[in-house]
Coordinates of C-alpha atoms and ligand atoms in Angstrom, one line a residue:
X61 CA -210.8 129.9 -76.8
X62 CA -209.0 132.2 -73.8
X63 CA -206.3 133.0 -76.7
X64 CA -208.5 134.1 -79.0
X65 CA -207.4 137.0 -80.8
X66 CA -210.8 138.3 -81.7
X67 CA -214.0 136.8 -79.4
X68 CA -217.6 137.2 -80.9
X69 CA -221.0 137.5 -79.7
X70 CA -224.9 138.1 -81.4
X71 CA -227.4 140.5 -79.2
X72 CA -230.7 141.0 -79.9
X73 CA -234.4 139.3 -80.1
X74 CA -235.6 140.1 -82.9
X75 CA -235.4 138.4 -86.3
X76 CA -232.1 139.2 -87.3
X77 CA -229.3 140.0 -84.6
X78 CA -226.4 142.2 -84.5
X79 CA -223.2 140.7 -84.1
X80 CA -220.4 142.2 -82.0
X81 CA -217.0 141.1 -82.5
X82 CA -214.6 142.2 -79.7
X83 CA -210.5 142.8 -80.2
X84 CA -208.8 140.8 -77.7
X85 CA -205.1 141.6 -77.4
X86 CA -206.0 144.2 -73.9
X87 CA -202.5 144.0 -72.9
X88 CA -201.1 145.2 -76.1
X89 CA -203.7 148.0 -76.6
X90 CA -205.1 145.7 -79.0
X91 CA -202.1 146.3 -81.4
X92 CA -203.0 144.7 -84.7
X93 CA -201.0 142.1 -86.0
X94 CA -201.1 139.6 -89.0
X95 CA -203.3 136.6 -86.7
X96 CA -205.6 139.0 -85.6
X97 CA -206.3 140.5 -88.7
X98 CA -206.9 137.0 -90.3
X99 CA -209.8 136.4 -87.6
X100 CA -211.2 139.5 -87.8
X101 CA -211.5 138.8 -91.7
X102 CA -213.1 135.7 -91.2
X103 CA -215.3 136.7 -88.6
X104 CA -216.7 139.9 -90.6
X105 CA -217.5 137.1 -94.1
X106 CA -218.9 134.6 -91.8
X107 CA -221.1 137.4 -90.3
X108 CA -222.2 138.9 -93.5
X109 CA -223.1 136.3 -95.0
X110 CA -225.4 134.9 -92.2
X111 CA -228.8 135.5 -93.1
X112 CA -229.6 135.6 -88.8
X113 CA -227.3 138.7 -88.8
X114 CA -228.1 142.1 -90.1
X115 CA -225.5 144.6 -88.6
X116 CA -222.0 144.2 -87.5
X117 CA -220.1 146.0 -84.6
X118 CA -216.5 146.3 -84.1
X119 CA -215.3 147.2 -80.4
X120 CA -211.7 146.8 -78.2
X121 CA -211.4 147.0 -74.6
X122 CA -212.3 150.2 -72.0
X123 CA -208.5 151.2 -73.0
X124 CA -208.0 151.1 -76.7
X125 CA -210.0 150.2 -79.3
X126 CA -206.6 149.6 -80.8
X127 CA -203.2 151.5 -80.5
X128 CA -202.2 150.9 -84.3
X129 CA -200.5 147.8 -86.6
X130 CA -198.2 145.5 -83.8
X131 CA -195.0 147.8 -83.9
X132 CA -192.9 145.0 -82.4
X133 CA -194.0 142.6 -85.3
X134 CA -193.3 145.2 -87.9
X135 CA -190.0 146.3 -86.6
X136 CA -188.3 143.5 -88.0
X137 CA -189.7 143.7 -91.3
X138 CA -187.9 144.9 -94.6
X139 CA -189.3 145.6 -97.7
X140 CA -188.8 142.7 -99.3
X141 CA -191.0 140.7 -96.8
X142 CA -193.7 143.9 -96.9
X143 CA -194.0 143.6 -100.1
X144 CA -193.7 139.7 -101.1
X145 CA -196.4 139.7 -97.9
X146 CA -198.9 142.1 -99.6
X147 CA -198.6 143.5 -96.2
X148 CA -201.9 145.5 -94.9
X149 CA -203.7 144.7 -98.5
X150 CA -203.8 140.9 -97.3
X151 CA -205.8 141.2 -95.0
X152 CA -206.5 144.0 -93.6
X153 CA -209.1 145.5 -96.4
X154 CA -212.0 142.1 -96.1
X155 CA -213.8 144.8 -94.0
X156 CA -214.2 146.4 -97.2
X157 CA -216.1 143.6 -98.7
X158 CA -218.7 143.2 -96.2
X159 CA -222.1 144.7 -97.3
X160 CA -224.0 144.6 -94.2
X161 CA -223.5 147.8 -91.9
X162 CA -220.2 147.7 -90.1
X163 CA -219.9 150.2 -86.3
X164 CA -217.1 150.8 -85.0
X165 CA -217.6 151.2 -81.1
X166 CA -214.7 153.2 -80.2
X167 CA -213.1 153.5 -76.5
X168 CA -209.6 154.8 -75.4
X169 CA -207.2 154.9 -78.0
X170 CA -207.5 154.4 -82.0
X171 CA -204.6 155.0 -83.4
X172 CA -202.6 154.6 -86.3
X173 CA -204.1 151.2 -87.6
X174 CA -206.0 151.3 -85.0
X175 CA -207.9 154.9 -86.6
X176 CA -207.8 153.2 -89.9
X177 CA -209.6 149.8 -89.2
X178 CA -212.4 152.2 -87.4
X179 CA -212.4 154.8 -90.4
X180 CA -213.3 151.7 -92.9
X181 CA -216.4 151.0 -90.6
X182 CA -219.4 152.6 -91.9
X183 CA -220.5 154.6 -88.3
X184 CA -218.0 155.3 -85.5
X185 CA -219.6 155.8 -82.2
X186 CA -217.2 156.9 -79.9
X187 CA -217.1 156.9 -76.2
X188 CA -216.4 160.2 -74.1
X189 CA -212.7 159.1 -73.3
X190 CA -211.7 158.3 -77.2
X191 CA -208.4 159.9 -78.2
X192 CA -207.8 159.6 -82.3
X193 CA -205.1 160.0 -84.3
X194 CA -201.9 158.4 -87.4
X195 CA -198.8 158.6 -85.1
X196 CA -197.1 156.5 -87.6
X197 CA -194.7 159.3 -88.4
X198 CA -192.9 159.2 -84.6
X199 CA -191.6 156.1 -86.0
X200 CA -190.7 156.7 -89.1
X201 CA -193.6 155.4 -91.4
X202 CA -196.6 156.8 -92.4
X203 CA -200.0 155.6 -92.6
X204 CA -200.6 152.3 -94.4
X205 CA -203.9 151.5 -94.0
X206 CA -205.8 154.1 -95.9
X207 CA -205.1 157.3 -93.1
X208 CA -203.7 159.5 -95.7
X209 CA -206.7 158.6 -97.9
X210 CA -209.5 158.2 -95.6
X211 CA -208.3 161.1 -92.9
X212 CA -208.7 163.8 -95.6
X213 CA -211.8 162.9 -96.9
X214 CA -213.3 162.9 -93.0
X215 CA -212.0 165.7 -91.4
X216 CA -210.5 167.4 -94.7
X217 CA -206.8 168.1 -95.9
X218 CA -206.2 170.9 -93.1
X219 CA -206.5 169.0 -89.9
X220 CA -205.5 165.5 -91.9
X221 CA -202.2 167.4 -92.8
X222 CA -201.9 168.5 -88.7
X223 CA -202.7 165.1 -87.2
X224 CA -200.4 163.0 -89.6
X225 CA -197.5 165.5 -90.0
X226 CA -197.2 166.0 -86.1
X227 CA -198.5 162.4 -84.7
X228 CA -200.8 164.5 -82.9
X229 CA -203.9 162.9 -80.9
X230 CA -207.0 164.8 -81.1
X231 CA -209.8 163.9 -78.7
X232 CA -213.5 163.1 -78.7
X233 CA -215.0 166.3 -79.4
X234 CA -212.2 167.4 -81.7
X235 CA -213.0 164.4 -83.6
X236 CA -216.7 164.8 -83.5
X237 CA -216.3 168.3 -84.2
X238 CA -214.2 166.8 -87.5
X239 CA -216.5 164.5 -88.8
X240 CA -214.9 161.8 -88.0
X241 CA -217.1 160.3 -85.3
X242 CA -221.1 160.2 -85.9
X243 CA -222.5 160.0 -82.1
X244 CA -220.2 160.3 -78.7
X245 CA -221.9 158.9 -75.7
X246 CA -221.1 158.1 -72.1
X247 CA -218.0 155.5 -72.0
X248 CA -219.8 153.2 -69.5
X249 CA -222.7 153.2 -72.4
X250 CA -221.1 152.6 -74.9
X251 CA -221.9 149.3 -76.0
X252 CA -225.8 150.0 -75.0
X253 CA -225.7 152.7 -77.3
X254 CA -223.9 151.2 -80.1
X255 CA -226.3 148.2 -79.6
X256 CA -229.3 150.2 -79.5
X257 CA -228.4 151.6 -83.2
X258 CA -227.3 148.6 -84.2
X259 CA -230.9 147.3 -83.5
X260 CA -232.5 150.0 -85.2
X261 CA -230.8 148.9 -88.6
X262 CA -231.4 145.2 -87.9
X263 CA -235.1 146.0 -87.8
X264 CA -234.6 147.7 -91.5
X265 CA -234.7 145.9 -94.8
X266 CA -231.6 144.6 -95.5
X267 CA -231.0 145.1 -98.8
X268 CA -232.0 149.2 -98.7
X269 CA -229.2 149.2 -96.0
X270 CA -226.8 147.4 -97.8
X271 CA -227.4 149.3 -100.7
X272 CA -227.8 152.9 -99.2
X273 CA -224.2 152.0 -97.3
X274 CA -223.0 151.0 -100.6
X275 CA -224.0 154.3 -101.9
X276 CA -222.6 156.5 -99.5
X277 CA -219.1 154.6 -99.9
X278 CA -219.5 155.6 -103.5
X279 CA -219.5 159.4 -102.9
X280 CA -216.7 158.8 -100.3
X281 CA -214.3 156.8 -102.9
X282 CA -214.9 158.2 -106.1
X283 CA -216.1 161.1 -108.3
X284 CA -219.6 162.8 -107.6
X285 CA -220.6 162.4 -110.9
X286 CA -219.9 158.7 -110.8
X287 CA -221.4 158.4 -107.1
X288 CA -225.0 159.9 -108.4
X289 CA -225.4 157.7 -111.6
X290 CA -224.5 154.9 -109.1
X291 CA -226.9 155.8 -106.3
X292 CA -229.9 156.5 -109.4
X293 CA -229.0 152.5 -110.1
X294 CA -229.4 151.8 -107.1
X295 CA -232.6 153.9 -106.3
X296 CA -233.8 152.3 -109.7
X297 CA -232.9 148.9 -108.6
X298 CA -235.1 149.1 -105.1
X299 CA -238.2 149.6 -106.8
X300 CA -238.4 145.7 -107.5
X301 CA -238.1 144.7 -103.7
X302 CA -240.8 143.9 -101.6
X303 CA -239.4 145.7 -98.8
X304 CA -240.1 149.0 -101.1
X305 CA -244.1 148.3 -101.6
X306 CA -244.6 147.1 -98.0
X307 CA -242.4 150.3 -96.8
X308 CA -244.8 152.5 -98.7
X309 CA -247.1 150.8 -98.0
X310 CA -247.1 150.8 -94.1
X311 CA -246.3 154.5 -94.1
X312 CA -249.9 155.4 -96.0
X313 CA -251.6 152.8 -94.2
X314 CA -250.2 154.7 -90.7
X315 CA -248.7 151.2 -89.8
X316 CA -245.5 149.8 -88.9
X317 CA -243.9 147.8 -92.2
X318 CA -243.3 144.2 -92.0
X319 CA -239.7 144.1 -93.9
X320 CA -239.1 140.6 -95.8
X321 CA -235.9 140.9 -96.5
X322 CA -236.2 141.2 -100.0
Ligands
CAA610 N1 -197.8 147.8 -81.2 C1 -197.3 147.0 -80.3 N2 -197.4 147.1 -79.0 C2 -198.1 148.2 -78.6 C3 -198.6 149.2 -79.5 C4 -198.4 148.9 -80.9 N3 -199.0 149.7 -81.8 N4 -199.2 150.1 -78.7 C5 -199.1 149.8 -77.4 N5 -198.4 148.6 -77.4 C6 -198.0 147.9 -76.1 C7 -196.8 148.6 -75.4 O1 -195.6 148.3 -76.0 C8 -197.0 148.1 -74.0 O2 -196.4 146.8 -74.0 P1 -195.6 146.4 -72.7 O3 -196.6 146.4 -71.5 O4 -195.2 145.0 -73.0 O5 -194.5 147.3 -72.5 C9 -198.5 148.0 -73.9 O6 -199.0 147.9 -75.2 C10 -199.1 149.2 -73.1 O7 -198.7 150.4 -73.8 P2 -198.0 151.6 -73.0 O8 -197.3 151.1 -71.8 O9 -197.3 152.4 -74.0 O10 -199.3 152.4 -72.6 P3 -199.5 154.0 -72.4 O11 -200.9 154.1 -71.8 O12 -198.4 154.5 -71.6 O13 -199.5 154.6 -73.8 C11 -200.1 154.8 -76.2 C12 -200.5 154.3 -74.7 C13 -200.0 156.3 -76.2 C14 -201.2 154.3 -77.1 C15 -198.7 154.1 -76.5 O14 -198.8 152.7 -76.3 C16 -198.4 154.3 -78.0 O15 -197.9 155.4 -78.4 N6 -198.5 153.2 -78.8 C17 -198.1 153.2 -80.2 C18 -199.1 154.0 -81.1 C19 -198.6 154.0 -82.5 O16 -197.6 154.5 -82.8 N7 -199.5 153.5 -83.4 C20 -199.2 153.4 -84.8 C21 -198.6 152.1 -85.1 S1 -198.0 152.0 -86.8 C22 -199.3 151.7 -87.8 O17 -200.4 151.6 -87.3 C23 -199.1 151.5 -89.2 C24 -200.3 151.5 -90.1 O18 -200.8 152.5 -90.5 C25 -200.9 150.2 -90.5

């Protein structure tokens, strides 16, 4: 489909692949609009629930990843429409469901939305020319999609307050520097790279992932006392997979495990 908003593709030989799921609006800097969003949705639930599949990467073009929520859609909105719409809480949050590992591979611009979509990712690999930032307020908005949440708890209330009070960009090592990005690597490797991770937690058990990410979303989104009787669940909980006794297992019998995915 050459008008596909979003295009997809799996990578990988071993038992389960990582899907990569490409933005496709170049000429628009990937701007995010309502369609778009709807695909992507679809595309991430399809993915997770595919047994064949066991990480998930998010990437735009050498350009942008993407410049923010489609300004020219939302300039004709009032609040009527924003808010009969559910606008952003639609569909911009089924990222949020997805249990499997999510990456964003980040090149060029991420901003506004555009920062948000890639801060609800679970890893955010960044290439050398990646500029960050929540511009929103040059026009008179602010963040919708989590920035004045999500920003603060990455790079913490000082430089949040900076970037989203001034629209400021910040660039790849700032951003690194921040928190906010976990690896930075060569823009002409980026997808290698990304795919070369993404590989690494394919060959994991699935559930340990799914649960460890679950985990670590808990301390980022709530209280800590909350997030470590959660996580001592969880931890509880993995002692009646298989992929626990044949991790052991392997490790004191100097051998590489066999994961079952369950
Ligand atoms: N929405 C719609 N179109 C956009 C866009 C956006 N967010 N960002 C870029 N575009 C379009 C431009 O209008 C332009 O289209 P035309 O060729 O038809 O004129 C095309 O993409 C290329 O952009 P530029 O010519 O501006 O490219 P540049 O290299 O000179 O500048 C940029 C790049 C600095 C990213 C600049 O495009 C820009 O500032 N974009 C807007 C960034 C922004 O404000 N993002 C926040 C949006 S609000 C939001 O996201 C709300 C939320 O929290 C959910």
């Amino acid at each position: 489909m050459s008008d596909a908003l979003i295009l997809t593709e799996t990578h990988g030989d071993g038992e389960r692949r990582t899907a990569l799921i490409r933005l496709n609006r170049p000429k628009q800097l990937n701007a995010l609009n309502d369609a778009l969003m709807d695909q992507l949705g679809a595309a991430l639930l399809a993915f997770d629930r595919d047994d064949a599949i066991g990480c998930i990467v998010i990437t735009g073009s050498d350009k942008a990843f993407a410049a923010g929520a489609d300004i020219s859609a939302m300039a004709k909105f009032d609040y009527m429409q924003v808010h009969r719409d559910d606008f952003i809480t639609r569909n911009w949050e089924t990222l949020l469901q997805v249990r499997k590992p999510v990456i964003a591979a980040v090149a060029g611009f991420a901003l506004g939305g555009g920062c948000e979509l890639a801060m609800m990712c679970d890893l955010l690999i960044a290439a050398d020319n990646a500029r960050f930032g929540q511009p929103e307020i040059k026009i008179g908005i602010i963040p919708g999609a989590g920035g004045t949440q999500r920003l603060p708890r990455a790079v913490g209330k000082a430089k949040a307050m900076d970037l989203v009070l001034t629209g400021r960009l910040m660039d790849v090592q700032e951003a690194e520097r921040a928190g906010l990005v976990s690896r930075i690597v060569a823009a002409d490797k980026l997808l290698d790279e990304t795919l070369a991770v993404a590989a690494v937690i394919c060959a994991l058990s699935g559930p340990s992932v799914a649960l460890a990410k679950a985990c670590i979303n808990k301390a980022f989104e709530g209280g800590l006392r909350d997030g470590i009787d959660y996580e001592r669940r969880v931890f509880h909980s993995l002692f009646a997979t298989e992929d626990q006794k044949e991790g052991m297992d392997a490790f004191l019998g100097k051998r590489a495990p066999a994961f079952k995915q369950r």
